[in-house]
């Protein structure tokens, strides 16, 4: 006898303290995932506007309050425990800082990493940037110009998709 399959669980990371376009998009994605039978979990700083709105929308919240840096060891370990305990399938990051956090927290868990890049500024060519972008299973850009920047930085084309914003 088999039960119903587990819902797709996506852990959305956001460390911003303001309510802006990126946070609005995260809320819409979480609401959309719930409407389609999935399970969104938001990892956010305590007391930020997105936490209040997500809670009102019935989305689960995990508090992450980095002590020193976004990718500090306690934050990474806490998120890794959440990924394993909640059987997270995908970790979604939407900024360079949360991309580093996603790459470190998902390491060794089997969760896929999706990174949505909403800017066209060139990537830095340093080793940490190359490392974290190499960890992403899929990179989403809101424009072809953004894709060009990712490809110029050495990201493999088969991992990049354009999903226009709006």
PDB file of C-alpha atoms in Angstrom:
ATOM      1  CA  UNK A   1       0.000   0.000   0.000  1.00  0.00           C
ATOM      2  CA  UNK A   2       1.404   3.375  -0.970  1.00  0.00           C
ATOM      3  CA  UNK A   3       0.354   6.745   0.314  1.00  0.00           C
ATOM      4  CA  UNK A   4       0.051   9.965  -1.586  1.00  0.00           C
ATOM      5  CA  UNK A   5       3.365  11.330  -2.809  1.00  0.00           C
ATOM      6  CA  UNK A   6       4.938  13.995  -0.655  1.00  0.00           C
ATOM      7  CA  UNK A   7       4.299  17.514  -1.928  1.00  0.00           C
ATOM      8  CA  UNK A   8       7.104  19.360  -3.672  1.00  0.00           C
ATOM      9  CA  UNK A   9       8.810  21.278  -0.866  1.00  0.00           C
ATOM     10  CA  UNK A  10      10.792  24.383  -1.769  1.00  0.00           C
ATOM     11  CA  UNK A  11      12.840  26.351   0.748  1.00  0.00           C
ATOM     12  CA  UNK A  12      12.965  30.014  -0.294  1.00  0.00           C
ATOM     13  CA  UNK A  13      15.826  32.038   1.211  1.00  0.00           C
ATOM     14  CA  UNK A  14      15.696  35.790   1.737  1.00  0.00           C
ATOM     15  CA  UNK A  15      17.843  37.879   4.085  1.00  0.00           C
ATOM     16  CA  UNK A  16      16.589  41.332   3.122  1.00  0.00           C
ATOM     17  CA  UNK A  17      14.903  43.473   5.733  1.00  0.00           C
ATOM     18  CA  UNK A  18      12.763  45.538   3.353  1.00  0.00           C
ATOM     19  CA  UNK A  19       9.663  44.896   1.262  1.00  0.00           C
ATOM     20  CA  UNK A  20      10.685  45.321  -2.375  1.00  0.00           C
ATOM     21  CA  UNK A  21      10.130  43.675  -5.743  1.00  0.00           C
ATOM     22  CA  UNK A  22      12.155  40.569  -4.954  1.00  0.00           C
ATOM     23  CA  UNK A  23      10.194  39.921  -1.773  1.00  0.00           C
ATOM     24  CA  UNK A  24       6.911  40.428  -3.633  1.00  0.00           C
ATOM     25  CA  UNK A  25       8.039  37.843  -6.207  1.00  0.00           C
ATOM     26  CA  UNK A  26       8.947  35.361  -3.465  1.00  0.00           C
ATOM     27  CA  UNK A  27       5.521  35.742  -1.883  1.00  0.00           C
ATOM     28  CA  UNK A  28       3.823  35.199  -5.247  1.00  0.00           C
ATOM     29  CA  UNK A  29       5.948  32.088  -5.886  1.00  0.00           C
ATOM     30  CA  UNK A  30       5.121  30.685  -2.466  1.00  0.00           C
ATOM     31  CA  UNK A  31       1.412  31.346  -2.911  1.00  0.00           C
ATOM     32  CA  UNK A  32       1.508  29.800  -6.388  1.00  0.00           C
ATOM     33  CA  UNK A  33       3.289  26.701  -5.130  1.00  0.00           C
ATOM     34  CA  UNK A  34       0.641  26.249  -2.401  1.00  0.00           C
ATOM     35  CA  UNK A  35      -2.190  26.639  -4.926  1.00  0.00           C
ATOM     36  CA  UNK A  36      -0.641  23.837  -6.984  1.00  0.00           C
ATOM     37  CA  UNK A  37      -0.306  21.454  -4.041  1.00  0.00           C
ATOM     38  CA  UNK A  38       3.299  22.196  -3.110  1.00  0.00           C
ATOM     39  CA  UNK A  39       4.775  23.211   0.211  1.00  0.00           C
ATOM     40  CA  UNK A  40       6.707  26.483   0.424  1.00  0.00           C
ATOM     41  CA  UNK A  41       8.922  27.208   3.418  1.00  0.00           C
ATOM     42  CA  UNK A  42      10.428  30.676   3.774  1.00  0.00           C
ATOM     43  CA  UNK A  43      13.726  31.157   5.620  1.00  0.00           C
ATOM     44  CA  UNK A  44      13.723  34.821   6.677  1.00  0.00           C
ATOM     45  CA  UNK A  45      15.024  37.247   9.254  1.00  0.00           C
ATOM     46  CA  UNK A  46      12.700  37.709  12.219  1.00  0.00           C
ATOM     47  CA  UNK A  47      10.203  40.551  11.984  1.00  0.00           C
ATOM     48  CA  UNK A  48      10.714  41.517   8.337  1.00  0.00           C
ATOM     49  CA  UNK A  49       7.703  42.589   6.236  1.00  0.00           C
ATOM     50  CA  UNK A  50       7.883  39.438   4.086  1.00  0.00           C
ATOM     51  CA  UNK A  51       7.572  37.249   7.206  1.00  0.00           C
ATOM     52  CA  UNK A  52       4.346  38.993   8.222  1.00  0.00           C
ATOM     53  CA  UNK A  53       2.835  38.707   4.741  1.00  0.00           C
ATOM     54  CA  UNK A  54       3.945  35.102   4.286  1.00  0.00           C
ATOM     55  CA  UNK A  55       2.469  34.136   7.656  1.00  0.00           C
ATOM     56  CA  UNK A  56      -0.824  35.815   6.672  1.00  0.00           C
ATOM     57  CA  UNK A  57      -0.761  33.734   3.465  1.00  0.00           C
ATOM     58  CA  UNK A  58      -0.315  30.542   5.498  1.00  0.00           C
ATOM     59  CA  UNK A  59       3.300  29.943   4.464  1.00  0.00           C
ATOM     60  CA  UNK A  60       5.657  28.257   6.930  1.00  0.00           C
ATOM     61  CA  UNK A  61       8.484  30.445   8.247  1.00  0.00           C
ATOM     62  CA  UNK A  62      11.921  29.423   9.504  1.00  0.00           C
ATOM     63  CA  UNK A  63      13.751  32.232  11.310  1.00  0.00           C
ATOM     64  CA  UNK A  64      17.313  32.866  10.215  1.00  0.00           C
ATOM     65  CA  UNK A  65      19.057  35.678  11.979  1.00  0.00           C
ATOM     66  CA  UNK A  66      22.692  35.539  10.929  1.00  0.00           C
ATOM     67  CA  UNK A  67      25.004  36.560  13.744  1.00  0.00           C
ATOM     68  CA  UNK A  68      28.017  37.617  11.711  1.00  0.00           C
ATOM     69  CA  UNK A  69      27.532  36.812   8.035  1.00  0.00           C
ATOM     70  CA  UNK A  70      24.694  35.410   5.963  1.00  0.00           C
ATOM     71  CA  UNK A  71      26.664  32.217   5.461  1.00  0.00           C
ATOM     72  CA  UNK A  72      27.831  31.884   9.056  1.00  0.00           C
ATOM     73  CA  UNK A  73      28.155  28.318  10.353  1.00  0.00           C
ATOM     74  CA  UNK A  74      25.116  28.419  12.666  1.00  0.00           C
ATOM     75  CA  UNK A  75      22.855  29.673   9.903  1.00  0.00           C
ATOM     76  CA  UNK A  76      24.177  27.058   7.479  1.00  0.00           C
ATOM     77  CA  UNK A  77      23.742  24.220   9.987  1.00  0.00           C
ATOM     78  CA  UNK A  78      20.234  25.340  10.931  1.00  0.00           C
ATOM     79  CA  UNK A  79      19.183  25.434   7.282  1.00  0.00           C
ATOM     80  CA  UNK A  80      20.817  22.074   6.559  1.00  0.00           C
ATOM     81  CA  UNK A  81      18.745  20.552   9.386  1.00  0.00           C
ATOM     82  CA  UNK A  82      15.584  22.112   7.924  1.00  0.00           C
ATOM     83  CA  UNK A  83      16.425  20.789   4.440  1.00  0.00           C
ATOM     84  CA  UNK A  84      16.856  17.252   5.766  1.00  0.00           C
ATOM     85  CA  UNK A  85      14.005  17.227   8.309  1.00  0.00           C
ATOM     86  CA  UNK A  86      11.425  18.758   5.957  1.00  0.00           C
ATOM     87  CA  UNK A  87      12.631  16.774   2.920  1.00  0.00           C
ATOM     88  CA  UNK A  88      13.214  19.909   0.886  1.00  0.00           C
ATOM     89  CA  UNK A  89      13.545  19.162  -2.835  1.00  0.00           C
ATOM     90  CA  UNK A  90      14.678  22.608  -3.978  1.00  0.00           C
ATOM     91  CA  UNK A  91      16.471  25.479  -2.268  1.00  0.00           C
ATOM     92  CA  UNK A  92      15.673  28.765  -4.025  1.00  0.00           C
ATOM     93  CA  UNK A  93      17.983  31.781  -3.743  1.00  0.00           C
ATOM     94  CA  UNK A  94      17.491  35.211  -5.251  1.00  0.00           C
ATOM     95  CA  UNK A  95      20.613  37.192  -4.341  1.00  0.00           C
ATOM     96  CA  UNK A  96      24.329  36.589  -4.342  1.00  0.00           C
ATOM     97  CA  UNK A  97      24.376  36.372  -0.551  1.00  0.00           C
ATOM     98  CA  UNK A  98      21.525  33.871  -0.379  1.00  0.00           C
ATOM     99  CA  UNK A  99      23.151  31.927  -3.223  1.00  0.00           C
ATOM    100  CA  UNK A 100      26.214  31.393  -1.013  1.00  0.00           C
ATOM    101  CA  UNK A 101      23.953  30.368   1.860  1.00  0.00           C
ATOM    102  CA  UNK A 102      22.000  27.950  -0.371  1.00  0.00           C
ATOM    103  CA  UNK A 103      25.179  26.393  -1.770  1.00  0.00           C
ATOM    104  CA  UNK A 104      26.610  25.771   1.696  1.00  0.00           C
ATOM    105  CA  UNK A 105      23.384  24.630   3.373  1.00  0.00           C
ATOM    106  CA  UNK A 106      22.334  22.235   0.596  1.00  0.00           C
ATOM    107  CA  UNK A 107      25.767  20.630   0.339  1.00  0.00           C
ATOM    108  CA  UNK A 108      25.382  16.877   0.796  1.00  0.00           C
ATOM    109  CA  UNK A 109      21.593  16.944   1.297  1.00  0.00           C
ATOM    110  CA  UNK A 110      20.467  15.993  -2.211  1.00  0.00           C
ATOM    111  CA  UNK A 111      18.369  19.154  -2.522  1.00  0.00           C
ATOM    112  CA  UNK A 112      18.610  20.956  -5.853  1.00  0.00           C
ATOM    113  CA  UNK A 113      19.593  24.628  -5.945  1.00  0.00           C
ATOM    114  CA  UNK A 114      17.776  27.148  -8.127  1.00  0.00           C
ATOM    115  CA  UNK A 115      19.069  30.690  -8.353  1.00  0.00           C
ATOM    116  CA  UNK A 116      16.999  33.520  -9.817  1.00  0.00           C
ATOM    117  CA  UNK A 117      19.174  36.437 -10.878  1.00  0.00           C
ATOM    118  CA  UNK A 118      17.229  39.646 -11.440  1.00  0.00           C
ATOM    119  CA  UNK A 119      20.127  41.916 -12.458  1.00  0.00           C
ATOM    120  CA  UNK A 120      22.418  42.168 -15.474  1.00  0.00           C
ATOM    121  CA  UNK A 121      25.568  43.353 -13.717  1.00  0.00           C
ATOM    122  CA  UNK A 122      28.589  41.172 -14.510  1.00  0.00           C
ATOM    123  CA  UNK A 123      29.531  38.461 -12.059  1.00  0.00           C
ATOM    124  CA  UNK A 124      32.759  38.812 -10.158  1.00  0.00           C
ATOM    125  CA  UNK A 125      35.418  36.452 -11.403  1.00  0.00           C
ATOM    126  CA  UNK A 126      36.689  35.484  -7.962  1.00  0.00           C
ATOM    127  CA  UNK A 127      36.841  31.923  -6.662  1.00  0.00           C
ATOM    128  CA  UNK A 128      33.904  32.158  -4.169  1.00  0.00           C
ATOM    129  CA  UNK A 129      31.592  33.507  -6.891  1.00  0.00           C
ATOM    130  CA  UNK A 130      32.606  30.777  -9.336  1.00  0.00           C
ATOM    131  CA  UNK A 131      32.156  28.157  -6.609  1.00  0.00           C
ATOM    132  CA  UNK A 132      28.631  29.158  -5.604  1.00  0.00           C
ATOM    133  CA  UNK A 133      27.382  29.552  -9.180  1.00  0.00           C
ATOM    134  CA  UNK A 134      28.818  26.146 -10.080  1.00  0.00           C
ATOM    135  CA  UNK A 135      26.627  24.628  -7.324  1.00  0.00           C
ATOM    136  CA  UNK A 136      23.345  25.799  -8.871  1.00  0.00           C
ATOM    137  CA  UNK A 137      21.372  23.143 -10.713  1.00  0.00           C
ATOM    138  CA  UNK A 138      19.420  25.834 -12.553  1.00  0.00           C
ATOM    139  CA  UNK A 139      20.007  29.558 -12.992  1.00  0.00           C
ATOM    140  CA  UNK A 140      17.095  31.755 -13.982  1.00  0.00           C
ATOM    141  CA  UNK A 141      17.571  35.197 -15.469  1.00  0.00           C
ATOM    142  CA  UNK A 142      14.855  37.764 -16.092  1.00  0.00           C
ATOM    143  CA  UNK A 143      16.450  38.834 -19.387  1.00  0.00           C
ATOM    144  CA  UNK A 144      18.700  37.690 -22.233  1.00  0.00           C
ATOM    145  CA  UNK A 145      21.232  40.317 -21.131  1.00  0.00           C
ATOM    146  CA  UNK A 146      21.369  38.587 -17.762  1.00  0.00           C
ATOM    147  CA  UNK A 147      21.933  35.239 -19.459  1.00  0.00           C
ATOM    148  CA  UNK A 148      24.805  36.722 -21.463  1.00  0.00           C
ATOM    149  CA  UNK A 149      26.458  37.820 -18.223  1.00  0.00           C
ATOM    150  CA  UNK A 150      26.112  34.345 -16.718  1.00  0.00           C
ATOM    151  CA  UNK A 151      27.533  32.682 -19.820  1.00  0.00           C
ATOM    152  CA  UNK A 152      30.440  35.150 -19.934  1.00  0.00           C
ATOM    153  CA  UNK A 153      31.261  34.129 -16.357  1.00  0.00           C
ATOM    154  CA  UNK A 154      31.541  30.491 -17.405  1.00  0.00           C
ATOM    155  CA  UNK A 155      28.119  29.142 -16.413  1.00  0.00           C
ATOM    156  CA  UNK A 156      27.163  26.202 -18.638  1.00  0.00           C
ATOM    157  CA  UNK A 157      24.376  27.215 -21.063  1.00  0.00           C
ATOM    158  CA  UNK A 158      22.247  24.117 -20.395  1.00  0.00           C
ATOM    159  CA  UNK A 159      21.766  25.254 -16.793  1.00  0.00           C
ATOM    160  CA  UNK A 160      20.443  28.728 -17.676  1.00  0.00           C
ATOM    161  CA  UNK A 161      16.848  29.732 -18.484  1.00  0.00           C
ATOM    162  CA  UNK A 162      15.139  33.055 -19.173  1.00  0.00           C
ATOM    163  CA  UNK A 163      11.943  33.739 -17.223  1.00  0.00           C
ATOM    164  CA  UNK A 164      10.887  37.350 -17.860  1.00  0.00           C
ATOM    165  CA  UNK A 165       9.782  39.323 -14.828  1.00  0.00           C
ATOM    166  CA  UNK A 166       6.232  40.601 -14.766  1.00  0.00           C
TER     167      UNK A 166
END
